[in-house]
Short mmCIF file of N, CA, C and O in Angstrom, two decimals:
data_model
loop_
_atom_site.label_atom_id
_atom_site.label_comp_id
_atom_site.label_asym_id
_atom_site.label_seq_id
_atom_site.Cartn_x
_atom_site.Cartn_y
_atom_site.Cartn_z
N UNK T 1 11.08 -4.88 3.54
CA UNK T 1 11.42 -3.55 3.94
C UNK T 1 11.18 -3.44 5.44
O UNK T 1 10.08 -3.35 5.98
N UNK T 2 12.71 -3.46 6.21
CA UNK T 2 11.96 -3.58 7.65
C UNK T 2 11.52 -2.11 7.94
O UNK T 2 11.71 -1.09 7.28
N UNK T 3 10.83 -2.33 9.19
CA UNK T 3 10.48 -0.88 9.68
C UNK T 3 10.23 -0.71 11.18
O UNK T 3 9.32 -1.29 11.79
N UNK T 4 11.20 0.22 11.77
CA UNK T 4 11.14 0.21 13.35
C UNK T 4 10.35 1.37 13.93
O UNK T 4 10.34 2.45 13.35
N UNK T 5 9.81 1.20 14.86
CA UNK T 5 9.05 2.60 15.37
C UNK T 5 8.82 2.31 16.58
O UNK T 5 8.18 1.37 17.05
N UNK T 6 9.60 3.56 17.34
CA UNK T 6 9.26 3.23 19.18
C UNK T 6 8.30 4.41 19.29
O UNK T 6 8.37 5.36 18.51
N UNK T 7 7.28 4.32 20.38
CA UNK T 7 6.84 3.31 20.46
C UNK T 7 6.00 1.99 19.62
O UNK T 7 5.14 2.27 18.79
N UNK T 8 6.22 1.10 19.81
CA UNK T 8 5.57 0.26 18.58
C UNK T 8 4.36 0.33 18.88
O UNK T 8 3.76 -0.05 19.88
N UNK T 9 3.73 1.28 17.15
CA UNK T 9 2.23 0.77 16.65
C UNK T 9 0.95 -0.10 16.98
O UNK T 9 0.99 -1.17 16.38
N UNK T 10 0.34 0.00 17.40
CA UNK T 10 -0.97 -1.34 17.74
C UNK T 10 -1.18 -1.71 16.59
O UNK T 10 -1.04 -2.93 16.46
N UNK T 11 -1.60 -0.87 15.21
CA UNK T 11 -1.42 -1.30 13.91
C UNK T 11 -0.66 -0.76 12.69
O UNK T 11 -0.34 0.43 12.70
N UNK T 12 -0.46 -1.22 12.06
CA UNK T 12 0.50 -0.35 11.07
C UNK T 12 0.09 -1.35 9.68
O UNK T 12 0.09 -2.58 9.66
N UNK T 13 -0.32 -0.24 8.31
CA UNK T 13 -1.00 -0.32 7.46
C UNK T 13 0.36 0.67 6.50
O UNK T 13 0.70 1.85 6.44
N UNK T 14 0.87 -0.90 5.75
CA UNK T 14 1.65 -0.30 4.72
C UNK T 14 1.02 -0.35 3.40
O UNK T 14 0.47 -1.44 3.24
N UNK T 15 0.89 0.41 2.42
CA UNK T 15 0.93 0.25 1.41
C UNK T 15 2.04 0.75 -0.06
O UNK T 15 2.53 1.83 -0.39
N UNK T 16 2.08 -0.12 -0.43
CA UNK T 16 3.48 -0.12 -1.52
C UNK T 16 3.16 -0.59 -3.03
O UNK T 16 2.87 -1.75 -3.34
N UNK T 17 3.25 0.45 -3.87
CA UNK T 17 2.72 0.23 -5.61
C UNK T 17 3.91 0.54 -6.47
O UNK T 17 4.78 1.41 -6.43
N UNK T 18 3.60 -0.60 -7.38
CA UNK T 18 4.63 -0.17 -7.95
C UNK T 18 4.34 -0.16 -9.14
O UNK T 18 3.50 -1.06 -9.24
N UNK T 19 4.55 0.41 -10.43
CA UNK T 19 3.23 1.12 -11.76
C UNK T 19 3.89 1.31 -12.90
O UNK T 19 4.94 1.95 -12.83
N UNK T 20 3.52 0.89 -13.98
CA UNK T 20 4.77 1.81 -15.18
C UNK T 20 2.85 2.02 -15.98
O UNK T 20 1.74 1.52 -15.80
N UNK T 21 3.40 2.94 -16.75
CA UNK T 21 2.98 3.36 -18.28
C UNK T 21 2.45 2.24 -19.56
O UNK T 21 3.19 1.63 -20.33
N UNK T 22 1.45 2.19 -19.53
CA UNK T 22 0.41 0.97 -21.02
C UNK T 22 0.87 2.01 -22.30
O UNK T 22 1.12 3.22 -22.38
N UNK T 23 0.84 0.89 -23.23
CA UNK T 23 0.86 1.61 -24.53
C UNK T 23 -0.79 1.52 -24.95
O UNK T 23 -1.26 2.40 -25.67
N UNK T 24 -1.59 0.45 -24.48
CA UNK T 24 -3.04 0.52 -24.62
C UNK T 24 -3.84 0.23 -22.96
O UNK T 24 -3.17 -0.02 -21.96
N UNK T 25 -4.98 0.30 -22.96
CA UNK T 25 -5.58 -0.22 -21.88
C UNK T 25 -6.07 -1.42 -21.62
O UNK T 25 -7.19 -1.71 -22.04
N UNK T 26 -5.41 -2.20 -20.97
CA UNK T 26 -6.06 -3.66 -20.44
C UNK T 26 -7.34 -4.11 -19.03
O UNK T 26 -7.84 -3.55 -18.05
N UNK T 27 -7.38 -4.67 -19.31
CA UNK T 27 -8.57 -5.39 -18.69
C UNK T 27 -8.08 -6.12 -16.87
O UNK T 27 -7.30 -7.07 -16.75
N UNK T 28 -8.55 -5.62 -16.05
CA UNK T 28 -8.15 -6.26 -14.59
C UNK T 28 -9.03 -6.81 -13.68
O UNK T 28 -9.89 -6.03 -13.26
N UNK T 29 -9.06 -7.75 -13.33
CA UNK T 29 -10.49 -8.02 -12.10
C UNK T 29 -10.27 -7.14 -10.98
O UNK T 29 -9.10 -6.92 -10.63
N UNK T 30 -11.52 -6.44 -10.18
CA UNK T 30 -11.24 -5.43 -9.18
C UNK T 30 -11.01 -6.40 -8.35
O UNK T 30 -11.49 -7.54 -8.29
N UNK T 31 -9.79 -5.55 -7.32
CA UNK T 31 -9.43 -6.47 -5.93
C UNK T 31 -10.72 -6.16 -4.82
O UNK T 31 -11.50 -5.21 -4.81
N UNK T 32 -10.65 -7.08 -4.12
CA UNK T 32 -11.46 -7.23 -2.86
C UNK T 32 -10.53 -6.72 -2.19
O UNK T 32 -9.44 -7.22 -2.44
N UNK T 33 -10.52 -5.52 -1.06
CA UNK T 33 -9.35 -4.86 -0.42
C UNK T 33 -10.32 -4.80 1.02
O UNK T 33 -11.47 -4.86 0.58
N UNK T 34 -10.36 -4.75 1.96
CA UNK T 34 -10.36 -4.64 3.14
C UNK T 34 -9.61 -3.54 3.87
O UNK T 34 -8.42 -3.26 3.68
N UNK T 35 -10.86 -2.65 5.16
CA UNK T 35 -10.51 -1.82 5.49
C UNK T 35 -10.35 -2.34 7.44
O UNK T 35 -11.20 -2.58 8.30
N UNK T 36 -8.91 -2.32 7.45
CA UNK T 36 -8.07 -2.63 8.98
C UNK T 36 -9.02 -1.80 9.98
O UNK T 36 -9.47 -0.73 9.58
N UNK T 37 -9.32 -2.24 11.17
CA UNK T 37 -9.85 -0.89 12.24
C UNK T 37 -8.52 -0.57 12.76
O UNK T 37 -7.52 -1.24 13.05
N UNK T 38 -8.93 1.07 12.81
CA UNK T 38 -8.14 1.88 13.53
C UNK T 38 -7.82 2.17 14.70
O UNK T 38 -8.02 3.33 15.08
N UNK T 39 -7.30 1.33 15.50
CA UNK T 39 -7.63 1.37 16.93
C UNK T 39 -6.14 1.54 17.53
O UNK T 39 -5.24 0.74 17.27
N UNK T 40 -5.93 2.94 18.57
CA UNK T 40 -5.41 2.94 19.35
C UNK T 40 -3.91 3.61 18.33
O UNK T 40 -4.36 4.12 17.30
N UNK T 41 -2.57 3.69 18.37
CA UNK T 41 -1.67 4.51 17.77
C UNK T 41 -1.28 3.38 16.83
O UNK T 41 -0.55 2.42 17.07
N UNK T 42 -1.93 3.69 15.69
CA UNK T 42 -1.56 3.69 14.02
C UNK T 42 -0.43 4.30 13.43
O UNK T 42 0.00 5.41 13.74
N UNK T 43 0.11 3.45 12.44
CA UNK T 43 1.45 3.81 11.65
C UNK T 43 0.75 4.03 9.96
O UNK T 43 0.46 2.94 9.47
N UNK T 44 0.54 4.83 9.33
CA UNK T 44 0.38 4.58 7.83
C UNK T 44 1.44 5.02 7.09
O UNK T 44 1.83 6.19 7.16
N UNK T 45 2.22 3.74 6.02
CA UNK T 45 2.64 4.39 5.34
C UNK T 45 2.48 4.04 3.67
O UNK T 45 2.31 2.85 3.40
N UNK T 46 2.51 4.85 2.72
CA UNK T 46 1.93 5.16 1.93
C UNK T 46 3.50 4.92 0.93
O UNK T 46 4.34 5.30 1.76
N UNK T 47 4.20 4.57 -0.18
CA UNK T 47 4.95 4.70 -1.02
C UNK T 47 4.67 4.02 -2.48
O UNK T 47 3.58 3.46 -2.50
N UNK T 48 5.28 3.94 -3.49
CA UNK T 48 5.36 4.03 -4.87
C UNK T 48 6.49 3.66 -5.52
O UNK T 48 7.42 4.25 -4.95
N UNK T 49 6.97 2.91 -6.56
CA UNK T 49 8.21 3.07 -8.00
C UNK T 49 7.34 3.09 -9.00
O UNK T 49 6.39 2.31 -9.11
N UNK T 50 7.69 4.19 -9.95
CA UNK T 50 7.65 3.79 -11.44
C UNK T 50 8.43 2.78 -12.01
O UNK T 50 9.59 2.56 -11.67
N UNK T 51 7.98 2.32 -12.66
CA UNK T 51 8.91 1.50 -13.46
C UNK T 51 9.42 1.67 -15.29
O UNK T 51 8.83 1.10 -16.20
N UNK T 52 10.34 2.36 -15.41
CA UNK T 52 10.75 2.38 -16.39
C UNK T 52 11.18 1.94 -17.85
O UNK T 52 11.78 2.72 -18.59
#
């Protein structure tokens, strides 16, 4: 998914999920996720699909 932005970002922090509906609940190992420093003009973007 490209993505252009003038002026360009020092950092830019996408996140993208994509999710459907359990008929029961399963079992997941938690991710190790890491938090980027915020330094200087940041881009966040944030989106989603269900999956049907």
């Amino acid at each position: 998914m490209p993505l252009e932005i003038t002026p360009t970002p020092d950092i830019v922090i996408r996140i993208v999920m994509t999710y459907k509906g359990l008929e029961k609940p399963i079992k997941l190992e938690e991710q190790k996720l890491t938090t980027p420093n915020r330094i200087g003009f940041v881009a966040v973007e944030w989106g989603g699909t269900e999956i049907k």
